[in-house]
PDB file of C-alpha atoms in Angstrom:
ATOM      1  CA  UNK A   1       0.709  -2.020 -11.627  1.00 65.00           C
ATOM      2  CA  UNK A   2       0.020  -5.322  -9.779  1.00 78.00           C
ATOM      3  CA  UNK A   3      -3.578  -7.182 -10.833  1.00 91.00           C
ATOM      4  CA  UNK A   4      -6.275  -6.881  -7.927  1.00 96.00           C
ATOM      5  CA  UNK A   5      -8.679  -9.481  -7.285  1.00 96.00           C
ATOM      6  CA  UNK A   6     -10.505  -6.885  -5.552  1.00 96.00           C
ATOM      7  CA  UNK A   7     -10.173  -3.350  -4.577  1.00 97.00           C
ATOM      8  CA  UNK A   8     -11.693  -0.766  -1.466  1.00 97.00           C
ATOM      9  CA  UNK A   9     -11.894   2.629  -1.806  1.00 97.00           C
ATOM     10  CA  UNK A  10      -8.636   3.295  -0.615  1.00 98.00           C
ATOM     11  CA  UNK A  11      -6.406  -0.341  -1.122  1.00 98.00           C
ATOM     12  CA  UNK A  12      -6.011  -2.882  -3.734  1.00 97.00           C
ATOM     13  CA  UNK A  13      -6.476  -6.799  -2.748  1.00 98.00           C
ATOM     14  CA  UNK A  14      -4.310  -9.147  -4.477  1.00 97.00           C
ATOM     15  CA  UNK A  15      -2.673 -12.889  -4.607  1.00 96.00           C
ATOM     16  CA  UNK A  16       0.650 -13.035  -3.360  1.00 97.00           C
ATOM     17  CA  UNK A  17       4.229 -12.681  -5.062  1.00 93.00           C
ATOM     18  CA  UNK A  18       7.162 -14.007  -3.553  1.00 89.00           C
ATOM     19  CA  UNK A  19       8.604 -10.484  -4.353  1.00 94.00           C
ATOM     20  CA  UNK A  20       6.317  -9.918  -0.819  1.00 96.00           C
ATOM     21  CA  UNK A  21       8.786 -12.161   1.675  1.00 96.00           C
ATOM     22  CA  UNK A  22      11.182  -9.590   2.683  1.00 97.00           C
ATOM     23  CA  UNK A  23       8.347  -6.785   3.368  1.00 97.00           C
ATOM     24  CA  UNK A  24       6.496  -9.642   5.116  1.00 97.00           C
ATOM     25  CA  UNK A  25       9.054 -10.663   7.317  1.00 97.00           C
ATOM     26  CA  UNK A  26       9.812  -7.276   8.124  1.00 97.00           C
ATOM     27  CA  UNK A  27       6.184  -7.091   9.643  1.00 97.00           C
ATOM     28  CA  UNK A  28       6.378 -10.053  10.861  1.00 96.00           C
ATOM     29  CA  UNK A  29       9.627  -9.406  13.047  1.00 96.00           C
ATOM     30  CA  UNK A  30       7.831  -5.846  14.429  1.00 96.00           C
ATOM     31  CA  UNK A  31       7.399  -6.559  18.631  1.00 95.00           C
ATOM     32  CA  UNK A  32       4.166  -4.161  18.342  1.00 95.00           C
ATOM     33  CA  UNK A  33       2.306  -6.238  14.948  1.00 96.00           C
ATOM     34  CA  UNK A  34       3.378  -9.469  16.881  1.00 94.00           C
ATOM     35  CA  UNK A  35       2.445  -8.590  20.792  1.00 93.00           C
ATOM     36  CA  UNK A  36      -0.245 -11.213  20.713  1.00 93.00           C
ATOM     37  CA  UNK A  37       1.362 -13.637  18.519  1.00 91.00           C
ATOM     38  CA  UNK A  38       3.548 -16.772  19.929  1.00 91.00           C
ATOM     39  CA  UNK A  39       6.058 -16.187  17.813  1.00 90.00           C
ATOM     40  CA  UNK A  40       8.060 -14.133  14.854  1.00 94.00           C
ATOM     41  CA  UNK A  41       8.195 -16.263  12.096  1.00 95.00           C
ATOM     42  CA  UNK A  42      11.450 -16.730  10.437  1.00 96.00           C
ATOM     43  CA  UNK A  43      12.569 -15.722   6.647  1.00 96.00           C
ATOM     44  CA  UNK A  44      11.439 -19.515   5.761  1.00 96.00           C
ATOM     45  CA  UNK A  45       7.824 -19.527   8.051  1.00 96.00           C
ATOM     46  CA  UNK A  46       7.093 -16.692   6.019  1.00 97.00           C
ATOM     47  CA  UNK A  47       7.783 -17.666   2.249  1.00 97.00           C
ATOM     48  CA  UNK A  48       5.739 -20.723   3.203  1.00 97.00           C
ATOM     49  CA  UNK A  49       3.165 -18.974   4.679  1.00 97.00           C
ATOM     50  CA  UNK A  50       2.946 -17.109   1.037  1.00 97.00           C
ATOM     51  CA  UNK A  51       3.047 -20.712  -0.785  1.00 97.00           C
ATOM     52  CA  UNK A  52       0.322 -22.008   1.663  1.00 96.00           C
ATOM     53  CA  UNK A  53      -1.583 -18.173   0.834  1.00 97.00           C
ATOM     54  CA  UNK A  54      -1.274 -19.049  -3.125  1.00 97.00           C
ATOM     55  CA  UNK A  55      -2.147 -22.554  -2.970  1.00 97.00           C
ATOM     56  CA  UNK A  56      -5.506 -21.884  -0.604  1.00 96.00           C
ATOM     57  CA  UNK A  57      -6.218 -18.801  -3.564  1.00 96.00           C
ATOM     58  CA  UNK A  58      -5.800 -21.497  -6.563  1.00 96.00           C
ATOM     59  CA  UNK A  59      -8.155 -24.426  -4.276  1.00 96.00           C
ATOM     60  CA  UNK A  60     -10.755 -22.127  -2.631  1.00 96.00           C
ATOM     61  CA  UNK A  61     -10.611 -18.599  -4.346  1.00 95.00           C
ATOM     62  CA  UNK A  62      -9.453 -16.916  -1.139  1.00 97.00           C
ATOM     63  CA  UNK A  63      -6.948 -16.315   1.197  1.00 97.00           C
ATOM     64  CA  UNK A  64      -4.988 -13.531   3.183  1.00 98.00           C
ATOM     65  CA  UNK A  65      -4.872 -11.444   0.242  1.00 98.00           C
ATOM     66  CA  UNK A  66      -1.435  -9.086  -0.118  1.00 98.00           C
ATOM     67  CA  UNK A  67      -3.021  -5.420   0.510  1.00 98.00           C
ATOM     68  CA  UNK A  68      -1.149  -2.239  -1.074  1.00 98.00           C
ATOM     69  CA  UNK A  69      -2.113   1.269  -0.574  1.00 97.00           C
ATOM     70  CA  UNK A  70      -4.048   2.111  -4.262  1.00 97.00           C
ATOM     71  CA  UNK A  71      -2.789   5.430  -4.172  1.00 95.00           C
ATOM     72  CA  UNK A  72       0.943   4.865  -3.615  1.00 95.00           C
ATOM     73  CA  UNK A  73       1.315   0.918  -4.316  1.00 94.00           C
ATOM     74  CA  UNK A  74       2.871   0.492  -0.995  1.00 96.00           C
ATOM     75  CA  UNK A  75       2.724  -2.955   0.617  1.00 97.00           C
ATOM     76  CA  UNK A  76       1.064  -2.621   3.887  1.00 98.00           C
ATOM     77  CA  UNK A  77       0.180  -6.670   5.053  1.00 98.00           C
ATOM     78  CA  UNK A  78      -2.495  -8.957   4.624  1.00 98.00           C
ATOM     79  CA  UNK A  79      -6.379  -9.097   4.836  1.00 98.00           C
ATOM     80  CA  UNK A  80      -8.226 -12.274   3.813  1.00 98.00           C
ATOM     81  CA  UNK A  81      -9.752 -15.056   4.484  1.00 98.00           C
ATOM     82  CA  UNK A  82      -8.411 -18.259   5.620  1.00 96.00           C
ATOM     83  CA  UNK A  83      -9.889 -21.659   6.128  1.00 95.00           C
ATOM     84  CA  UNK A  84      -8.908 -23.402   9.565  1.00 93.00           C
ATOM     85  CA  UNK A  85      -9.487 -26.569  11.206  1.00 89.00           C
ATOM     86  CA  UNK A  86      -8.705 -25.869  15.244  1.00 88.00           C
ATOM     87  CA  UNK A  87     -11.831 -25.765  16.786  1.00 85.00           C
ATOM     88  CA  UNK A  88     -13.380 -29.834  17.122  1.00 84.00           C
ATOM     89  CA  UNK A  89     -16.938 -28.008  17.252  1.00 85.00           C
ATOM     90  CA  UNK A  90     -16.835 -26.829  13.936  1.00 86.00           C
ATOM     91  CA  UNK A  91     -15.012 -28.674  11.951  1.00 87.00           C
ATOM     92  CA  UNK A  92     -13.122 -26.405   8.722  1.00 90.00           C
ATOM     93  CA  UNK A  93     -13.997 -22.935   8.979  1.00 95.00           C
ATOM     94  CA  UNK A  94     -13.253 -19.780   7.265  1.00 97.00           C
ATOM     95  CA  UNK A  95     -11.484 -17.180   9.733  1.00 97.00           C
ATOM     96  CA  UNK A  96     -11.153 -13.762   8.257  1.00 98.00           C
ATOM     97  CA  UNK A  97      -7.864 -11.635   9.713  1.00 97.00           C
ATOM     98  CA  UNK A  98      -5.375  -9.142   9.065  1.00 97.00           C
ATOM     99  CA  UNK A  99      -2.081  -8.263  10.118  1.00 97.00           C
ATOM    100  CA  UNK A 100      -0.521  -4.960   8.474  1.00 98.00           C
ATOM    101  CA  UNK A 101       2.949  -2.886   9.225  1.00 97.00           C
ATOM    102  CA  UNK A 102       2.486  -0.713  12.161  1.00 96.00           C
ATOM    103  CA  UNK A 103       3.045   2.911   9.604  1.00 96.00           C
ATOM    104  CA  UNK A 104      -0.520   1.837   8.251  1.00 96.00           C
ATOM    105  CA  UNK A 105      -2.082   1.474  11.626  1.00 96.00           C
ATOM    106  CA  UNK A 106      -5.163   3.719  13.004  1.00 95.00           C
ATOM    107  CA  UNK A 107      -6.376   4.902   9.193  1.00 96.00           C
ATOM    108  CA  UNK A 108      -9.008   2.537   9.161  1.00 97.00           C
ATOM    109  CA  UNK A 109      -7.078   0.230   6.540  1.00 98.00           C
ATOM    110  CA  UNK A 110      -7.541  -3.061   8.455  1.00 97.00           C
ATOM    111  CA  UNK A 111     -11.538  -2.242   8.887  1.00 97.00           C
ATOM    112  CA  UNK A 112     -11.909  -1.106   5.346  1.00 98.00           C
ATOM    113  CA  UNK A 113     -10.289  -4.181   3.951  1.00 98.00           C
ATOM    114  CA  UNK A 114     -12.303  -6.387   6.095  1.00 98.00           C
ATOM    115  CA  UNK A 115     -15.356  -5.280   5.056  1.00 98.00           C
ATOM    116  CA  UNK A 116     -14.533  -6.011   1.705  1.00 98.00           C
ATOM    117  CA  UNK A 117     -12.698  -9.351   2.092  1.00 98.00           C
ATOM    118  CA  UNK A 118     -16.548 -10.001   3.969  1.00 97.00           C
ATOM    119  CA  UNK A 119     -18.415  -9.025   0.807  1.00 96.00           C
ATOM    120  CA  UNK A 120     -16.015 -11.085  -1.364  1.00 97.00           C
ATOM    121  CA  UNK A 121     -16.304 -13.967   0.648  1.00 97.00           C
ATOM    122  CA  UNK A 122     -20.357 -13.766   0.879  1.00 97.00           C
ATOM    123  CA  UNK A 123     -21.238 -12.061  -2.668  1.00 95.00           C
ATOM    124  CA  UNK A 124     -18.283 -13.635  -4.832  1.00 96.00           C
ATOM    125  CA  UNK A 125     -17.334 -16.624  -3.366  1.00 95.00           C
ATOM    126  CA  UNK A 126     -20.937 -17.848  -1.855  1.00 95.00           C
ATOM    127  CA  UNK A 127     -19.814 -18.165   2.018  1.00 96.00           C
ATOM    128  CA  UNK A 128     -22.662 -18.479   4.293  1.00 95.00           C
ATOM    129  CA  UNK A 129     -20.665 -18.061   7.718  1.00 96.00           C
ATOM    130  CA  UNK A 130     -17.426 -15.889   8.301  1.00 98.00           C
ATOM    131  CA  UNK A 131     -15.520 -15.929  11.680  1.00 97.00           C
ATOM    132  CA  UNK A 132     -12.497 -14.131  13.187  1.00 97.00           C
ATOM    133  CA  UNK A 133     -10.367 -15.487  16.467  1.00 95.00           C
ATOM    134  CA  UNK A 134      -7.965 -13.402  18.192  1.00 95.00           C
ATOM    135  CA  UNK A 135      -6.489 -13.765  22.050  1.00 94.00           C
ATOM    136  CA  UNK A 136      -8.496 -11.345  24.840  1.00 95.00           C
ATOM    137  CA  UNK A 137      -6.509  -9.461  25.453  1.00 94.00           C
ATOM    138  CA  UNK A 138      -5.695  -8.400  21.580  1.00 95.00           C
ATOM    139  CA  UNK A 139      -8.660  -5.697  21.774  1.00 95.00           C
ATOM    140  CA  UNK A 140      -7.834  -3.687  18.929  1.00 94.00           C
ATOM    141  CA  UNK A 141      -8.513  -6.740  17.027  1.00 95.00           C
ATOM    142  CA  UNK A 142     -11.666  -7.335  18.442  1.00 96.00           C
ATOM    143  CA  UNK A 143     -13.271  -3.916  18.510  1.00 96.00           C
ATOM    144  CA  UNK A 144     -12.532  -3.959  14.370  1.00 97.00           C
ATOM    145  CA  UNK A 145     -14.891  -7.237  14.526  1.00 97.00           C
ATOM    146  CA  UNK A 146     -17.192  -5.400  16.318  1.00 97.00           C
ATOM    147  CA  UNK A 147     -16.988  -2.799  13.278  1.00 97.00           C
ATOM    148  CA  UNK A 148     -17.435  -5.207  10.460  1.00 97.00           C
ATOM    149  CA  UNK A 149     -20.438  -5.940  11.962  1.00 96.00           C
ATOM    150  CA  UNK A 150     -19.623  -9.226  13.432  1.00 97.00           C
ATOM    151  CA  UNK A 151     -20.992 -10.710  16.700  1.00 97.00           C
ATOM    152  CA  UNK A 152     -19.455 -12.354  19.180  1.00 96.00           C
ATOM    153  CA  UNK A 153     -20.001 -15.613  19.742  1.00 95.00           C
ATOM    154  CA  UNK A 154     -17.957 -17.426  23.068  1.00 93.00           C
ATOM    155  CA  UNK A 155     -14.289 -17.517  24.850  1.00 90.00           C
ATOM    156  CA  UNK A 156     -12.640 -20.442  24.714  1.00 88.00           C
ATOM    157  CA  UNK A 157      -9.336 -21.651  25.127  1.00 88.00           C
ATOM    158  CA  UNK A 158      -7.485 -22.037  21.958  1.00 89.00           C
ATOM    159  CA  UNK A 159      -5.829 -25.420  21.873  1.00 83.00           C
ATOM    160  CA  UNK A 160      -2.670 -24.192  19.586  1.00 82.00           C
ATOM    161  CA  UNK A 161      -1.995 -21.476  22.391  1.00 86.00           C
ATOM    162  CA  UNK A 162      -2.052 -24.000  25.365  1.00 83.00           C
ATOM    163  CA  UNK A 163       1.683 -23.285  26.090  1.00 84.00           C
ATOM    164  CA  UNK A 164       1.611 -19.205  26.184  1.00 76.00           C
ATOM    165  CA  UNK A 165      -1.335 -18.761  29.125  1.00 88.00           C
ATOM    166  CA  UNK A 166      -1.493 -14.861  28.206  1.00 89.00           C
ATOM    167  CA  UNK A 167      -2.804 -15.434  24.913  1.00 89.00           C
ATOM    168  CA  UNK A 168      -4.563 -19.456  25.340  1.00 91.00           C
ATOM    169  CA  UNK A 169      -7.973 -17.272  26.323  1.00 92.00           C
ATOM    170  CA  UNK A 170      -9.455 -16.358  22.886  1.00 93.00           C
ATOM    171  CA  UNK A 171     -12.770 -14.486  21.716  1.00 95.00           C
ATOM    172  CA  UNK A 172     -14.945 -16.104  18.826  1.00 95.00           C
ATOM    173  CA  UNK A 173     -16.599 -13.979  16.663  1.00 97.00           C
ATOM    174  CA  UNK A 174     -19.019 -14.641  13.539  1.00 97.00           C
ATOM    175  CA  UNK A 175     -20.934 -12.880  10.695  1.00 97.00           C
ATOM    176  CA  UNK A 176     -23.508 -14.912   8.850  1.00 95.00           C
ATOM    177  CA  UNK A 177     -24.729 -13.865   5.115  1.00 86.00           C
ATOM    178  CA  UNK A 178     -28.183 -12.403   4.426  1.00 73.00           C
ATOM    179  CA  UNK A 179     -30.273 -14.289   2.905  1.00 63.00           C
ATOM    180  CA  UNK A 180     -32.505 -12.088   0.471  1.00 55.00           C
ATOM    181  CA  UNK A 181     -36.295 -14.233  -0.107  1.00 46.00           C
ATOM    182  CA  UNK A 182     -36.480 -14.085  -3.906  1.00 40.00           C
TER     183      UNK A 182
END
């Protein structure tokens, strides 16, 4: 039974294992999970991408976590949280996204585990501001922002999409903690 950092009802958040490359890459190499994505990462972008997940879990406590299905143990993708530096205007921010294997799509997985990487990253790890990015056109990604609750904030042009003008035009969304007065 893997160890969960945190669990939702229905799936169990976790660091990542290197066990996790080939079912990664899998989704990573799916044309529908990567239709608004410049790329497939290769075998090697994709074992780094789960050294750069583990290292950003040891510095900062978070990450795209590894999700599995609690029920059945079943490797399904990421959900986390993920600290990026793209945007001049506000310097290093923490972008929450997902990006699970098409089998687990339209059961509310990707919504459910976004609200609780949200509450991790406000009530556990002390984040006062949480924002997601996706392209435009990507609107399933955006109307599960809209269901975690978070607003949106602008378009702009992303400046690591300048060469692929179908996805450059990108939505910014954000979700701010509550501050209870004590």
């Amino acid at each position: 039974m893997p160890e969960y950092i945190f669990t939702s009802q229905r799936l169990g958040i976790r660091n990542w294992d290197f066990n996790d490359t080939q079912s990664l890459f899998e989704i990573n190499n799916d044309d529908d999970v990567m239709e608004f994505f410049p790329f497939k990462p290769s075998k090697q972008d994709t074992q780094d991408f789960i050294f750069r997940m583990q290292e950003m879990q040891k510095e900062k406590g978070f990450c795209y976590f590894a999700v599995d299905i609690l029920e059945t143990n079943e490797f399904i993708g990421f959900i986390g949280l993920c600290e990026q530096t793209y945007l001049e205007e506000l310097g290093s921010f923490v972008d929450i996204g997902w990006r699970l294997k098409k089998s687990s799509w339209n059961q509310g997985y990707a919504t459910e585990g976004a609200k609780a990487c949200l509450d991790y990253g406000f009530n556990t790890i002390g984040l006062e501001k949480i924002y997601s990015v996706a392209p435009e056109i990507n609107k399933k990604s955006e109307l599960i922002m809209k269901k975690i609750g978070m607003q949106r904030i602008k378009t702009f042009d992303h400046p690591k999409l300048t060469d692929y003008k179908e996805l450059v035009s990108c939505v910014l969304y954000k979700k701010e903690q509550l501050i209870q007065n004590k």
